[in-house]
Each structure stands twice: as C-alpha cells, then as structure tokens.
Amino acid sequence: MTSTVPALGTRTAEGSALQAVLLDMDGTLVDTEGFWWDVEVEIFAGLGHTLDDSWRHVVVGGPMTRSAGFLIEATGADIALAELSVLLNQGFERRIDRALPLMPGAARLLAELSEYEIPTALVSASHRRIIDRVLTSLGPHHFALSVAGDEVPRTKPHPDPYLAAAAGLGVDPARCAVVEDTATGVAAAEAAGCHVVVVPSVAPIAPAVRRTVVKTLEDVDLTFLRGLIAA
C-alpha cells in the first residue's frame, strides 16, 4: 500500500458518521473497463483465439490472475499466466496513454470530497504501475492513499483491499462509503463491512442491505454519502 499524499486523518463535518470514502478506479472513476476487454480480445486474436463476448461479464472487475487465468483455460491458448499478465498491462498502458476518459460526475465528486477534507482512498484490483499512471490524470492530491491489487495478500473479491485502506486512514470500515461498479468489487467492500454505492458498468447489480444502486456517479455527492452512513 502506497500513500500518495499525507493522510488527512478522520475529520468529518460535525454530526456526520461518515469517516472516509473509498473509491474503485476502473469503470467507477475512469471509463476503462472496456479498455481491458479490448486488450484481451486483441492479445488472444494474436494467439489465434476469438473471445466470446459473454465472457466479458466473467472477467470484469476481478484480479488479473483470475481474469487472465479464466481466458487461458476457456480458450486453451498456449501462453503462461505471467506472460499474459505482462502483455495485458502493456496493452492497457498504451490505451490510457492515448486517452483516459473520466466517468460522468467523477471530477465533481473528487473536487467536493477534497473541498470538505473527507479522507479518500483509491482502491483498485489493478497493479501499482497502472494506478500510478491513472493517478496523474485523476489528481493524486485528491487521495490520502491508494491500494493496488498487487500490494495486498488477496485482492477483490476478498475484503483485504478495503480493510487495508480503512486501516491506512485510521477509520472504521463500517463508517466508510465505498463506490464500486462490479459485483467483484461490491463483494470485497461488503465483506469488509462497508456501505456500498454501486454504479454498474457492465453487468446489472441489485440493491441489498447496506448497498445502494444508482444509475450514474452524477447521482452521488457528499450529502448522499453522509446520508447512507447516518441511516
């Protein structure tokens, strides 16, 4: 786990139970879930295999070991997991170097959290090398710390990344609001005991206890997040 700026502590507005906001990256703040799939399609085409579009729902949001491993097994491609992981990261980096579109509402939400000094962490299953490149566009000053998928013993859907972020901020996971876009990320946040806001990016996700589903990040602001914890 690498801190991007000094931790902001646990200050919140008087009377608010919200202690921190923990944000997923791909598909939540940046419109890149499709980038990963495009890269996977391109690499496997070079290996002589066509990916079934239905597999996209299987690999979205998960750790690279799971998604890459699934695709190797599903296609029977003659490539090692380690080699494929390198190719996927390189292909993704080429794409985000060309363009890195933010999700609607992302810039506004980050600016609001910074303005009110809400401790905020970026929590992603992507590797550190990817996160650091994306942070240059998102603005590292918006985040007290970031947690990468290759920095925890178990990444999403396990709770480890969100527990690590809460511990790094010195806050109670039960008083954190998480914003996610995939079932894998939601499972991780819920297992950590956090309240979850879901903005589905690829596959639909149903509401549940301590889980609120919205159509777009534009529906999410600080008042909304504080209301979730107060409830």
Tab-separated table of C-alpha atoms in Angstrom:
chain	number	residue	atom	x	y	z
A	1	MET	CA	0.000	0.000	0.000
A	2	THR	CA	1.464	3.336	-1.057
A	3	SER	CA	0.353	6.708	0.270
A	4	THR	CA	0.070	9.361	-2.419
A	5	VAL	CA	-0.227	12.341	-0.056
A	6	PRO	CA	-0.080	12.623	3.725
A	7	ALA	CA	-3.151	11.082	5.384
A	8	LEU	CA	-5.878	13.577	6.191
A	9	GLY	CA	-6.936	11.935	9.446
A	10	THR	CA	-10.580	11.314	10.267
A	11	ARG	CA	-12.084	14.805	10.226
A	12	THR	CA	-15.695	14.936	9.102
A	13	ALA	CA	-18.410	17.532	9.432
A	14	GLU	CA	-19.956	17.851	12.865
A	15	GLY	CA	-22.729	15.314	13.356
A	16	SER	CA	-21.753	13.170	10.383
A	17	ALA	CA	-20.954	9.500	10.929
A	18	LEU	CA	-19.088	9.273	7.612
A	19	GLN	CA	-15.372	8.836	8.262
A	20	ALA	CA	-13.990	8.158	4.784
A	21	VAL	CA	-14.844	7.487	1.150
A	22	LEU	CA	-13.157	4.589	-0.662
A	23	LEU	CA	-13.321	4.635	-4.448
A	24	ASP	CA	-12.775	1.941	-7.044
A	25	MET	CA	-10.942	3.040	-10.199
A	26	ASP	CA	-11.712	1.187	-13.467
A	27	GLY	CA	-15.318	1.686	-14.507
A	28	THR	CA	-16.045	3.833	-11.447
A	29	LEU	CA	-13.855	6.922	-11.802
A	30	VAL	CA	-12.342	6.252	-15.229
A	31	ASP	CA	-14.158	4.762	-18.209
A	32	THR	CA	-11.659	1.956	-18.761
A	33	GLU	CA	-13.485	-1.358	-18.213
A	34	GLY	CA	-13.902	-1.574	-21.983
A	35	PHE	CA	-10.167	-0.946	-22.431
A	36	TRP	CA	-9.292	-4.152	-20.584
A	37	TRP	CA	-11.670	-6.210	-22.715
A	38	ASP	CA	-10.386	-4.656	-25.940
A	39	VAL	CA	-6.820	-5.501	-24.920
A	40	GLU	CA	-7.790	-9.080	-24.045
A	41	VAL	CA	-9.561	-9.504	-27.397
A	42	GLU	CA	-6.548	-8.120	-29.261
A	43	ILE	CA	-3.982	-10.295	-27.475
A	44	PHE	CA	-5.965	-13.511	-27.854
A	45	ALA	CA	-6.621	-12.740	-31.528
A	46	GLY	CA	-2.848	-12.619	-31.943
A	47	LEU	CA	-2.702	-16.056	-30.319
A	48	GLY	CA	-5.286	-17.382	-32.777
A	49	HIS	CA	-8.327	-17.295	-30.485
A	50	THR	CA	-11.615	-15.389	-30.539
A	51	LEU	CA	-13.095	-14.402	-27.203
A	52	ASP	CA	-16.785	-14.988	-26.586
A	53	ASP	CA	-18.445	-11.698	-25.655
A	54	SER	CA	-20.354	-13.441	-22.845
A	55	TRP	CA	-17.029	-13.975	-21.061
A	56	ARG	CA	-16.775	-10.225	-20.533
A	57	HIS	CA	-19.109	-10.475	-17.545
A	58	VAL	CA	-16.897	-13.181	-16.046
A	59	VAL	CA	-13.620	-11.255	-16.219
A	60	VAL	CA	-14.822	-7.725	-15.453
A	61	GLY	CA	-13.715	-6.207	-12.173
A	62	GLY	CA	-11.639	-9.107	-10.985
A	63	PRO	CA	-7.943	-9.547	-10.298
A	64	MET	CA	-5.777	-10.142	-13.342
A	65	THR	CA	-4.811	-13.616	-12.155
A	66	ARG	CA	-8.466	-14.640	-12.194
A	67	SER	CA	-9.487	-12.989	-15.458
A	68	ALA	CA	-6.340	-13.988	-17.357
A	69	GLY	CA	-6.455	-17.498	-15.923
A	70	PHE	CA	-10.070	-17.894	-16.965
A	71	LEU	CA	-9.355	-16.785	-20.534
A	72	ILE	CA	-6.381	-19.123	-20.873
A	73	GLU	CA	-8.483	-22.045	-19.677
A	74	ALA	CA	-11.520	-21.084	-21.769
A	75	THR	CA	-9.536	-20.721	-24.999
A	76	GLY	CA	-6.795	-23.271	-24.449
A	77	ALA	CA	-4.265	-20.640	-25.512
A	78	ASP	CA	-0.619	-21.642	-25.304
A	79	ILE	CA	0.612	-18.854	-23.025
A	80	ALA	CA	1.693	-18.715	-19.400
A	81	LEU	CA	-0.243	-16.623	-16.904
A	82	ALA	CA	2.789	-14.471	-16.069
A	83	GLU	CA	3.481	-13.722	-19.734
A	84	LEU	CA	-0.156	-12.886	-20.417
A	85	SER	CA	-0.285	-10.547	-17.406
A	86	VAL	CA	2.665	-8.567	-18.767
A	87	LEU	CA	1.037	-8.279	-22.190
A	88	LEU	CA	-2.273	-7.153	-20.668
A	89	ASN	CA	-0.638	-4.447	-18.565
A	90	GLN	CA	1.411	-3.200	-21.516
A	91	GLY	CA	-1.625	-3.103	-23.795
A	92	PHE	CA	-3.688	-1.259	-21.196
A	93	GLU	CA	-0.936	1.290	-20.624
A	94	ARG	CA	-0.813	2.029	-24.360
A	95	ARG	CA	-4.540	2.713	-24.360
A	96	ILE	CA	-4.604	5.020	-21.343
A	97	ASP	CA	-1.631	6.914	-22.754
A	98	ARG	CA	-3.809	7.753	-25.768
A	99	ALA	CA	-6.947	8.642	-23.829
A	100	LEU	CA	-8.247	8.356	-20.285
A	101	PRO	CA	-11.893	9.428	-20.144
A	102	LEU	CA	-13.354	10.109	-16.701
A	103	MET	CA	-16.781	8.807	-15.793
A	104	PRO	CA	-19.510	11.477	-15.676
A	105	GLY	CA	-19.516	13.084	-12.240
A	106	ALA	CA	-16.073	11.797	-11.217
A	107	ALA	CA	-14.211	15.103	-11.338
A	108	ARG	CA	-17.018	16.899	-9.479
A	109	LEU	CA	-17.185	14.263	-6.723
A	110	LEU	CA	-13.417	14.229	-6.188
A	111	ALA	CA	-13.353	18.026	-6.006
A	112	GLU	CA	-16.161	18.038	-3.437
A	113	LEU	CA	-14.500	15.421	-1.228
A	114	SER	CA	-11.269	17.426	-1.344
A	115	GLU	CA	-13.042	20.699	-0.578
A	116	TYR	CA	-14.601	19.263	2.581
A	117	GLU	CA	-11.424	17.383	3.532
A	118	ILE	CA	-13.080	13.964	3.522
A	119	PRO	CA	-10.390	11.249	3.815
A	120	THR	CA	-10.474	9.472	0.465
A	121	ALA	CA	-8.678	6.381	-0.848
A	122	LEU	CA	-8.375	4.844	-4.293
A	123	VAL	CA	-8.826	1.061	-4.031
A	124	SER	CA	-8.250	-0.977	-7.192
A	125	ALA	CA	-7.520	-4.516	-8.316
A	126	SER	CA	-5.192	-3.030	-10.935
A	127	HIS	CA	-1.448	-3.200	-10.358
A	128	ARG	CA	0.526	-0.309	-8.863
A	129	ARG	CA	2.134	0.559	-12.204
A	130	ILE	CA	-1.348	1.114	-13.677
A	131	ILE	CA	-2.741	3.018	-10.688
A	132	ASP	CA	0.159	5.465	-10.650
A	133	ARG	CA	-0.370	6.293	-14.330
A	134	VAL	CA	-4.094	6.856	-13.801
A	135	LEU	CA	-3.469	8.979	-10.697
A	136	THR	CA	-1.630	11.554	-12.781
A	137	SER	CA	-4.924	12.211	-14.604
A	138	LEU	CA	-7.252	11.905	-11.609
A	139	GLY	CA	-5.054	14.129	-9.456
A	140	PRO	CA	-3.091	12.429	-6.670
A	141	HIS	CA	-3.920	15.314	-4.325
A	142	HIS	CA	-7.493	14.008	-4.140
A	143	PHE	CA	-6.397	10.821	-2.354
A	144	ALA	CA	-4.873	10.291	1.074
A	145	LEU	CA	-3.676	6.887	-0.103
A	146	SER	CA	-4.158	4.266	-2.777
A	147	VAL	CA	-4.233	0.476	-2.591
A	148	ALA	CA	-3.254	-1.665	-5.593
A	149	GLY	CA	-4.205	-5.252	-6.302
A	150	ASP	CA	-0.601	-6.419	-6.238
A	151	GLU	CA	0.010	-4.902	-2.795
A	152	VAL	CA	-2.383	-6.989	-0.704
A	153	PRO	CA	-2.334	-10.730	0.114
A	154	ARG	CA	-5.729	-11.182	-1.539
A	155	THR	CA	-7.366	-8.671	-3.833
A	156	LYS	CA	-11.053	-8.242	-4.722
A	157	PRO	CA	-13.465	-10.031	-4.181
A	158	HIS	CA	-11.728	-10.539	-0.824
A	159	PRO	CA	-12.066	-7.715	1.732
A	160	ASP	CA	-8.311	-7.173	2.112
A	161	PRO	CA	-8.002	-4.059	-0.116
A	162	TYR	CA	-10.795	-2.196	1.644
A	163	LEU	CA	-9.651	-3.278	5.092
A	164	ALA	CA	-6.145	-2.059	4.193
A	165	ALA	CA	-7.496	1.300	3.033
A	166	ALA	CA	-9.574	1.787	6.206
A	167	ALA	CA	-6.604	0.839	8.380
A	168	GLY	CA	-4.338	3.213	6.470
A	169	LEU	CA	-6.774	6.054	7.030
A	170	GLY	CA	-7.339	5.075	10.658
A	171	VAL	CA	-11.102	4.709	10.242
A	172	ASP	CA	-13.816	2.148	10.948
A	173	PRO	CA	-14.822	0.230	7.767
A	174	ALA	CA	-18.451	0.324	8.952
A	175	ARG	CA	-18.298	4.125	8.716
A	176	CYS	CA	-16.827	4.159	5.226
A	177	ALA	CA	-18.750	4.643	1.993
A	178	VAL	CA	-17.411	2.633	-0.945
A	179	VAL	CA	-18.229	3.404	-4.576
A	180	GLU	CA	-17.936	0.419	-6.931
A	181	ASP	CA	-19.118	-0.706	-10.368
A	182	THR	CA	-18.795	-4.518	-10.431
A	183	ALA	CA	-20.042	-7.481	-8.418
A	184	THR	CA	-16.457	-8.405	-7.581
A	185	GLY	CA	-15.770	-5.016	-6.040
A	186	VAL	CA	-19.101	-4.960	-4.244
A	187	ALA	CA	-18.342	-8.357	-2.690
A	188	ALA	CA	-14.994	-7.055	-1.418
A	189	ALA	CA	-16.479	-3.904	0.089
A	190	GLU	CA	-19.370	-5.721	1.727
A	191	ALA	CA	-17.070	-8.381	3.156
A	192	ALA	CA	-15.071	-5.534	4.723
A	193	GLY	CA	-18.242	-4.234	6.378
A	194	CYS	CA	-18.563	-1.018	4.358
A	195	HIS	CA	-21.636	0.718	2.993
A	196	VAL	CA	-21.590	0.395	-0.794
A	197	VAL	CA	-22.834	2.601	-3.599
A	198	VAL	CA	-22.942	0.758	-6.913
A	199	VAL	CA	-22.808	2.395	-10.319
A	200	PRO	CA	-22.982	-0.723	-12.560
A	201	SER	CA	-20.670	-0.500	-15.570
A	202	VAL	CA	-21.071	-3.802	-17.425
A	203	ALA	CA	-23.492	-6.136	-15.644
A	204	PRO	CA	-26.561	-5.144	-13.587
A	205	ILE	CA	-26.331	-5.374	-9.794
A	206	ALA	CA	-29.364	-5.492	-7.494
A	207	PRO	CA	-29.790	-3.344	-4.375
A	208	ALA	CA	-29.400	-5.030	-0.982
A	209	VAL	CA	-28.945	-4.222	2.682
A	210	ARG	CA	-26.143	-1.604	3.010
A	211	ARG	CA	-25.982	-1.498	-0.812
A	212	THR	CA	-27.453	1.342	-2.869
A	213	VAL	CA	-27.565	1.217	-6.660
A	214	VAL	CA	-27.553	4.396	-8.748
A	215	LYS	CA	-27.504	4.957	-12.498
A	216	THR	CA	-24.566	7.343	-12.663
A	217	LEU	CA	-21.884	8.871	-10.488
A	218	GLU	CA	-23.613	12.189	-11.107
A	219	ASP	CA	-26.234	11.000	-8.592
A	220	VAL	CA	-23.580	10.760	-5.862
A	221	ASP	CA	-22.421	13.691	-3.753
A	222	LEU	CA	-21.213	14.220	-0.196
A	223	THR	CA	-24.707	14.760	1.190
A	224	PHE	CA	-25.821	11.492	-0.385
A	225	LEU	CA	-22.845	9.585	1.074
A	226	ARG	CA	-23.303	11.051	4.540
A	227	GLY	CA	-26.952	10.039	4.419
A	228	LEU	CA	-26.010	6.399	3.825
A	229	ILE	CA	-23.894	6.205	6.983
A	230	ALA	CA	-26.402	8.158	9.057
A	231	ALA	CA	-29.079	5.653	8.014
